[in-house]
mmCIF file of N, CA and C in Angstrom:
data_model
loop_
_atom_site.group_PDB
_atom_site.id
_atom_site.type_symbol
_atom_site.label_atom_id
_atom_site.label_comp_id
_atom_site.label_asym_id
_atom_site.label_seq_id
_atom_site.Cartn_x
_atom_site.Cartn_y
_atom_site.Cartn_z
ATOM 1 N N MET A 1 -18.027 -21.618 0.772
ATOM 2 C CA MET A 1 -17.840 -20.178 0.750
ATOM 3 C C MET A 1 -19.181 -19.493 0.483
ATOM 4 N N THR A 2 -19.319 -18.357 1.116
ATOM 5 C CA THR A 2 -20.547 -17.595 0.907
ATOM 6 C C THR A 2 -20.317 -16.523 -0.156
ATOM 7 N N LEU A 3 -21.392 -15.893 -0.523
ATOM 8 C CA LEU A 3 -21.297 -14.825 -1.520
ATOM 9 C C LEU A 3 -20.461 -13.658 -0.981
ATOM 10 N N LEU A 4 -20.617 -13.367 0.315
ATOM 11 C CA LEU A 4 -19.858 -12.269 0.921
ATOM 12 C C LEU A 4 -18.352 -12.562 0.926
ATOM 13 N N THR A 5 -18.006 -13.787 1.229
ATOM 14 C CA THR A 5 -16.583 -14.173 1.199
ATOM 15 C C THR A 5 -16.025 -14.057 -0.207
ATOM 16 N N ASP A 6 -16.792 -14.515 -1.182
ATOM 17 C CA ASP A 6 -16.345 -14.399 -2.575
ATOM 18 C C ASP A 6 -16.173 -12.937 -2.976
ATOM 19 N N ALA A 7 -17.095 -12.077 -2.529
ATOM 20 C CA ALA A 7 -16.995 -10.652 -2.857
ATOM 21 C C ALA A 7 -15.756 -10.030 -2.224
ATOM 22 N N MET A 8 -15.453 -10.419 -0.987
ATOM 23 C CA MET A 8 -14.257 -9.882 -0.329
ATOM 24 C C MET A 8 -12.990 -10.356 -1.013
ATOM 25 N N LEU A 9 -12.966 -11.613 -1.424
ATOM 26 C CA LEU A 9 -11.787 -12.118 -2.119
ATOM 27 C C LEU A 9 -11.633 -11.464 -3.484
ATOM 28 N N ALA A 10 -12.753 -11.210 -4.156
ATOM 29 C CA ALA A 10 -12.689 -10.514 -5.447
ATOM 30 C C ALA A 10 -12.193 -9.082 -5.273
ATOM 31 N N ALA A 11 -12.653 -8.423 -4.227
ATOM 32 C CA ALA A 11 -12.191 -7.056 -3.955
ATOM 33 C C ALA A 11 -10.701 -7.054 -3.631
ATOM 34 N N ALA A 12 -10.257 -8.049 -2.862
ATOM 35 C CA ALA A 12 -8.826 -8.138 -2.551
ATOM 36 C C ALA A 12 -8.016 -8.346 -3.831
ATOM 37 N N GLY A 13 -8.532 -9.169 -4.728
ATOM 38 C CA GLY A 13 -7.846 -9.374 -6.000
ATOM 39 C C GLY A 13 -7.799 -8.103 -6.826
ATOM 40 N N ALA A 14 -8.877 -7.327 -6.792
ATOM 41 C CA ALA A 14 -8.899 -6.055 -7.525
ATOM 42 C C ALA A 14 -7.863 -5.086 -6.959
ATOM 43 N N PHE A 15 -7.734 -5.056 -5.641
ATOM 44 C CA PHE A 15 -6.732 -4.176 -5.032
ATOM 45 C C PHE A 15 -5.315 -4.631 -5.389
ATOM 46 N N VAL A 16 -5.104 -5.923 -5.473
ATOM 47 C CA VAL A 16 -3.775 -6.425 -5.872
ATOM 48 C C VAL A 16 -3.474 -6.009 -7.310
ATOM 49 N N LEU A 17 -4.450 -6.136 -8.195
ATOM 50 C CA LEU A 17 -4.242 -5.707 -9.583
ATOM 51 C C LEU A 17 -3.958 -4.212 -9.663
ATOM 52 N N LEU A 18 -4.689 -3.438 -8.878
ATOM 53 C CA LEU A 18 -4.457 -1.995 -8.851
ATOM 54 C C LEU A 18 -3.042 -1.676 -8.362
ATOM 55 N N SER A 19 -2.579 -2.416 -7.377
ATOM 56 C CA SER A 19 -1.228 -2.190 -6.868
ATOM 57 C C SER A 19 -0.183 -2.516 -7.921
ATOM 58 N N ILE A 20 -0.444 -3.548 -8.703
ATOM 59 C CA ILE A 20 0.504 -3.903 -9.769
ATOM 60 C C ILE A 20 0.584 -2.777 -10.795
ATOM 61 N N VAL A 21 -0.545 -2.163 -11.100
ATOM 62 C CA VAL A 21 -0.551 -1.042 -12.038
ATOM 63 C C VAL A 21 0.200 0.145 -11.452
ATOM 64 N N ILE A 22 0.050 0.374 -10.169
ATOM 65 C CA ILE A 22 0.690 1.524 -9.531
ATOM 66 C C ILE A 22 2.200 1.344 -9.435
ATOM 67 N N VAL A 23 2.657 0.115 -9.438
ATOM 68 C CA VAL A 23 4.107 -0.128 -9.423
ATOM 69 C C VAL A 23 4.760 0.533 -10.642
ATOM 70 N N TYR A 24 4.028 0.633 -11.735
ATOM 71 C CA TYR A 24 4.543 1.339 -12.909
ATOM 72 C C TYR A 24 4.915 2.776 -12.544
ATOM 73 N N ARG A 25 4.075 3.443 -11.757
ATOM 74 C CA ARG A 25 4.338 4.831 -11.363
ATOM 75 C C ARG A 25 5.559 4.897 -10.444
ATOM 76 N N ILE A 26 5.753 3.878 -9.618
ATOM 77 C CA ILE A 26 6.934 3.865 -8.749
ATOM 78 C C ILE A 26 8.197 3.766 -9.593
ATOM 79 N N VAL A 27 8.152 2.939 -10.613
ATOM 80 C CA VAL A 27 9.341 2.725 -11.445
ATOM 81 C C VAL A 27 9.574 3.902 -12.377
ATOM 82 N N ARG A 28 8.522 4.408 -13.025
ATOM 83 C CA ARG A 28 8.657 5.416 -14.060
ATOM 84 C C ARG A 28 8.269 6.820 -13.631
ATOM 85 N N GLY A 29 7.931 7.015 -12.340
ATOM 86 C CA GLY A 29 7.458 8.327 -11.899
ATOM 87 C C GLY A 29 8.404 9.440 -12.318
ATOM 88 N N PRO A 30 7.882 10.491 -12.898
ATOM 89 C CA PRO A 30 8.801 11.532 -13.346
ATOM 90 C C PRO A 30 9.464 12.279 -12.181
ATOM 91 N N THR A 31 8.791 12.360 -11.055
ATOM 92 C CA THR A 31 9.387 13.064 -9.915
ATOM 93 C C THR A 31 9.436 12.141 -8.707
ATOM 94 N N MET A 32 10.231 12.533 -7.744
ATOM 95 C CA MET A 32 10.346 11.749 -6.511
ATOM 96 C C MET A 32 9.029 11.750 -5.739
ATOM 97 N N GLN A 33 8.305 12.862 -5.800
ATOM 98 C CA GLN A 33 7.029 12.938 -5.102
ATOM 99 C C GLN A 33 6.036 11.926 -5.664
ATOM 100 N N ASP A 34 6.032 11.753 -6.986
ATOM 101 C CA ASP A 34 5.145 10.762 -7.597
ATOM 102 C C ASP A 34 5.466 9.363 -7.077
ATOM 103 N N ARG A 35 6.747 9.091 -6.959
ATOM 104 C CA ARG A 35 7.154 7.773 -6.480
ATOM 105 C C ARG A 35 6.763 7.559 -5.021
ATOM 106 N N VAL A 36 6.910 8.594 -4.205
ATOM 107 C CA VAL A 36 6.554 8.470 -2.784
ATOM 108 C C VAL A 36 5.052 8.243 -2.634
ATOM 109 N N VAL A 37 4.265 9.011 -3.365
ATOM 110 C CA VAL A 37 2.813 8.849 -3.275
ATOM 111 C C VAL A 37 2.401 7.474 -3.789
ATOM 112 N N ALA A 38 3.010 7.025 -4.876
ATOM 113 C CA ALA A 38 2.678 5.705 -5.410
ATOM 114 C C ALA A 38 3.052 4.603 -4.423
ATOM 115 N N ALA A 39 4.208 4.730 -3.788
ATOM 116 C CA ALA A 39 4.607 3.734 -2.792
ATOM 117 C C ALA A 39 3.648 3.745 -1.607
ATOM 118 N N ASN A 40 3.180 4.916 -1.229
ATOM 119 C CA ASN A 40 2.215 5.013 -0.137
ATOM 120 C C ASN A 40 0.887 4.376 -0.531
ATOM 121 N N VAL A 41 0.471 4.559 -1.763
ATOM 122 C CA VAL A 41 -0.778 3.942 -2.232
ATOM 123 C C VAL A 41 -0.660 2.425 -2.247
ATOM 124 N N VAL A 42 0.477 1.916 -2.685
ATOM 125 C CA VAL A 42 0.672 0.458 -2.685
ATOM 126 C C VAL A 42 0.637 -0.077 -1.251
ATOM 127 N N GLY A 43 1.268 0.642 -0.333
ATOM 128 C CA GLY A 43 1.225 0.231 1.068
ATOM 129 C C GLY A 43 -0.177 0.254 1.639
ATOM 130 N N THR A 44 -0.937 1.280 1.297
ATOM 131 C CA THR A 44 -2.317 1.367 1.767
ATOM 132 C C THR A 44 -3.163 0.248 1.173
ATOM 133 N N ASN A 45 -2.957 -0.043 -0.110
ATOM 134 C CA ASN A 45 -3.682 -1.150 -0.728
ATOM 135 C C ASN A 45 -3.334 -2.480 -0.062
ATOM 136 N N THR A 46 -2.097 -2.627 0.340
ATOM 137 C CA THR A 46 -1.701 -3.852 1.027
ATOM 138 C C THR A 46 -2.436 -3.989 2.355
ATOM 139 N N VAL A 47 -2.577 -2.891 3.068
ATOM 140 C CA VAL A 47 -3.313 -2.927 4.338
ATOM 141 C C VAL A 47 -4.772 -3.313 4.084
ATOM 142 N N VAL A 48 -5.362 -2.751 3.052
ATOM 143 C CA VAL A 48 -6.760 -3.072 2.728
ATOM 144 C C VAL A 48 -6.899 -4.545 2.346
ATOM 145 N N VAL A 49 -5.958 -5.052 1.570
ATOM 146 C CA VAL A 49 -6.014 -6.463 1.167
ATOM 147 C C VAL A 49 -5.911 -7.370 2.391
ATOM 148 N N ILE A 50 -5.005 -7.050 3.303
ATOM 149 C CA ILE A 50 -4.857 -7.871 4.513
ATOM 150 C C ILE A 50 -6.145 -7.816 5.346
ATOM 151 N N ALA A 51 -6.756 -6.632 5.444
ATOM 152 C CA ALA A 51 -7.999 -6.507 6.207
ATOM 153 C C ALA A 51 -9.131 -7.284 5.534
ATOM 154 N N LEU A 52 -9.197 -7.248 4.204
ATOM 155 C CA LEU A 52 -10.227 -8.014 3.498
ATOM 156 C C LEU A 52 -10.022 -9.517 3.684
ATOM 157 N N LEU A 53 -8.775 -9.955 3.649
ATOM 158 C CA LEU A 53 -8.507 -11.379 3.871
ATOM 159 C C LEU A 53 -8.864 -11.777 5.303
ATOM 160 N N ALA A 54 -8.609 -10.886 6.257
ATOM 161 C CA ALA A 54 -8.989 -11.172 7.643
ATOM 162 C C ALA A 54 -10.489 -11.342 7.774
ATOM 163 N N ALA A 55 -11.240 -10.492 7.099
ATOM 164 C CA ALA A 55 -12.703 -10.604 7.161
ATOM 165 C C ALA A 55 -13.192 -11.827 6.398
ATOM 166 N N ALA A 56 -12.585 -12.107 5.260
ATOM 167 C CA ALA A 56 -13.043 -13.231 4.439
ATOM 168 C C ALA A 56 -12.781 -14.572 5.113
ATOM 169 N N PHE A 57 -11.628 -14.697 5.745
ATOM 170 C CA PHE A 57 -11.272 -15.978 6.371
ATOM 171 C C PHE A 57 -11.611 -16.024 7.857
ATOM 172 N N ASP A 58 -12.253 -14.971 8.354
ATOM 173 C CA ASP A 58 -12.643 -14.882 9.765
ATOM 174 C C ASP A 58 -11.427 -15.121 10.671
ATOM 175 N N ALA A 59 -10.344 -14.420 10.354
ATOM 176 C CA ALA A 59 -9.098 -14.547 11.112
ATOM 177 C C ALA A 59 -8.716 -13.171 11.646
ATOM 178 N N PRO A 60 -9.163 -12.822 12.848
ATOM 179 C CA PRO A 60 -8.874 -11.478 13.360
ATOM 180 C C PRO A 60 -7.394 -11.218 13.617
ATOM 181 N N GLY A 61 -6.586 -12.245 13.666
ATOM 182 C CA GLY A 61 -5.146 -12.059 13.852
ATOM 183 C C GLY A 61 -4.500 -11.313 12.698
ATOM 184 N N TYR A 62 -5.095 -11.425 11.523
ATOM 185 C CA TYR A 62 -4.561 -10.706 10.358
ATOM 186 C C TYR A 62 -4.689 -9.192 10.535
ATOM 187 N N LEU A 63 -5.671 -8.770 11.308
ATOM 188 C CA LEU A 63 -5.854 -7.321 11.511
ATOM 189 C C LEU A 63 -4.671 -6.714 12.271
ATOM 190 N N ASP A 64 -4.077 -7.490 13.181
ATOM 191 C CA ASP A 64 -2.876 -7.004 13.869
ATOM 192 C C ASP A 64 -1.750 -6.768 12.868
ATOM 193 N N ILE A 65 -1.631 -7.685 11.936
ATOM 194 C CA ILE A 65 -0.602 -7.529 10.901
ATOM 195 C C ILE A 65 -0.890 -6.297 10.057
ATOM 196 N N ALA A 66 -2.172 -6.075 9.742
ATOM 197 C CA ALA A 66 -2.550 -4.905 8.938
ATOM 198 C C ALA A 66 -2.224 -3.605 9.672
ATOM 199 N N LEU A 67 -2.474 -3.579 10.969
ATOM 200 C CA LEU A 67 -2.170 -2.369 11.740
ATOM 201 C C LEU A 67 -0.674 -2.090 11.781
ATOM 202 N N VAL A 68 0.121 -3.125 12.002
ATOM 203 C CA VAL A 68 1.578 -2.936 12.026
ATOM 204 C C VAL A 68 2.065 -2.491 10.648
ATOM 205 N N TYR A 69 1.520 -3.083 9.605
ATOM 206 C CA TYR A 69 1.938 -2.707 8.256
ATOM 207 C C TYR A 69 1.548 -1.265 7.950
ATOM 208 N N ALA A 70 0.369 -0.838 8.420
ATOM 209 C CA ALA A 70 -0.043 0.558 8.213
ATOM 210 C C ALA A 70 0.910 1.512 8.913
ATOM 211 N N LEU A 71 1.329 1.163 10.112
ATOM 212 C CA LEU A 71 2.288 2.000 10.836
ATOM 213 C C LEU A 71 3.625 2.060 10.098
ATOM 214 N N LEU A 72 4.099 0.912 9.627
ATOM 215 C CA LEU A 72 5.362 0.895 8.886
ATOM 216 C C LEU A 72 5.242 1.683 7.586
ATOM 217 N N ASN A 73 4.095 1.607 6.938
ATOM 218 C CA ASN A 73 3.872 2.369 5.705
ATOM 219 C C ASN A 73 3.934 3.865 5.978
ATOM 220 N N PHE A 74 3.333 4.292 7.062
ATOM 221 C CA PHE A 74 3.368 5.710 7.435
ATOM 222 C C PHE A 74 4.798 6.156 7.725
ATOM 223 N N LEU A 75 5.521 5.352 8.506
ATOM 224 C CA LEU A 75 6.900 5.712 8.832
ATOM 225 C C LEU A 75 7.778 5.740 7.589
ATOM 226 N N MET A 76 7.532 4.819 6.642
ATOM 227 C CA MET A 76 8.299 4.808 5.403
ATOM 228 C C MET A 76 8.048 6.082 4.610
ATOM 229 N N SER A 77 6.812 6.522 4.552
ATOM 230 C CA SER A 77 6.499 7.744 3.814
ATOM 231 C C SER A 77 7.178 8.955 4.442
ATOM 232 N N ILE A 78 7.154 9.028 5.760
ATOM 233 C CA ILE A 78 7.805 10.144 6.454
ATOM 234 C C ILE A 78 9.311 10.095 6.227
ATOM 235 N N ALA A 79 9.900 8.916 6.308
ATOM 236 C CA ALA A 79 11.349 8.797 6.130
ATOM 237 C C ALA A 79 11.769 9.189 4.719
ATOM 238 N N ILE A 80 11.030 8.731 3.723
ATOM 239 C CA ILE A 80 11.380 9.080 2.340
ATOM 240 C C ILE A 80 11.193 10.576 2.110
ATOM 241 N N SER A 81 10.142 11.150 2.662
ATOM 242 C CA SER A 81 9.923 12.583 2.496
ATOM 243 C C SER A 81 11.045 13.380 3.141
ATOM 244 N N LYS A 82 11.453 12.975 4.352
ATOM 245 C CA LYS A 82 12.543 13.675 5.026
ATOM 246 C C LYS A 82 13.842 13.524 4.234
ATOM 247 N N PHE A 83 14.107 12.340 3.726
ATOM 248 C CA PHE A 83 15.309 12.105 2.915
ATOM 249 C C PHE A 83 15.288 12.965 1.657
ATOM 250 N N THR A 84 14.134 13.087 1.044
ATOM 251 C CA THR A 84 14.003 13.872 -0.180
ATOM 252 C C THR A 84 14.233 15.351 0.095
ATOM 253 N N VAL A 85 13.683 15.849 1.184
ATOM 254 C CA VAL A 85 13.853 17.267 1.525
ATOM 255 C C VAL A 85 15.309 17.567 1.835
ATOM 256 N N GLU A 86 15.959 16.686 2.578
ATOM 257 C CA GLU A 86 17.362 16.920 2.947
ATOM 258 C C GLU A 86 18.287 16.891 1.751
ATOM 259 N N ARG A 87 17.958 16.106 0.739
ATOM 260 C CA ARG A 87 18.810 16.042 -0.458
ATOM 261 C C ARG A 87 18.447 17.104 -1.472
ATOM 262 N N GLY A 88 17.440 17.905 -1.184
ATOM 263 C CA GLY A 88 17.062 18.968 -2.089
ATOM 264 C C GLY A 88 16.250 18.520 -3.279
ATOM 265 N N GLY A 89 15.583 17.379 -3.155
ATOM 266 C CA GLY A 89 14.800 16.857 -4.262
ATOM 267 C C GLY A 89 13.417 17.442 -4.356
ATOM 268 N N VAL A 90 13.058 18.346 -3.436
ATOM 269 C CA VAL A 90 11.728 18.932 -3.453
ATOM 270 C C VAL A 90 11.818 20.277 -4.132
ATOM 271 N N MET A 91 11.151 20.423 -5.219
ATOM 272 C CA MET A 91 11.060 21.643 -6.012
ATOM 273 C C MET A 91 12.325 22.426 -5.939
#
């Protein structure tokens, strides 16, 4: 392993730790908006972790997975926001 690979793996580990901390906000968020934003951040961190692993292991196939996951994360955020608005959970 090279120094660059180690740095990418360390960064991926840092993003995973950050996501674990953000899960607290998903569980305990005082408002629905906090939970939606936290879930979106966890999804975005997952995309970054997958992209870092793709670069670290020189596996460009992982980038396809990251792109699909980013699209699903976006659609999930839109769906939850629409569900929240329809149920009157927004202000």
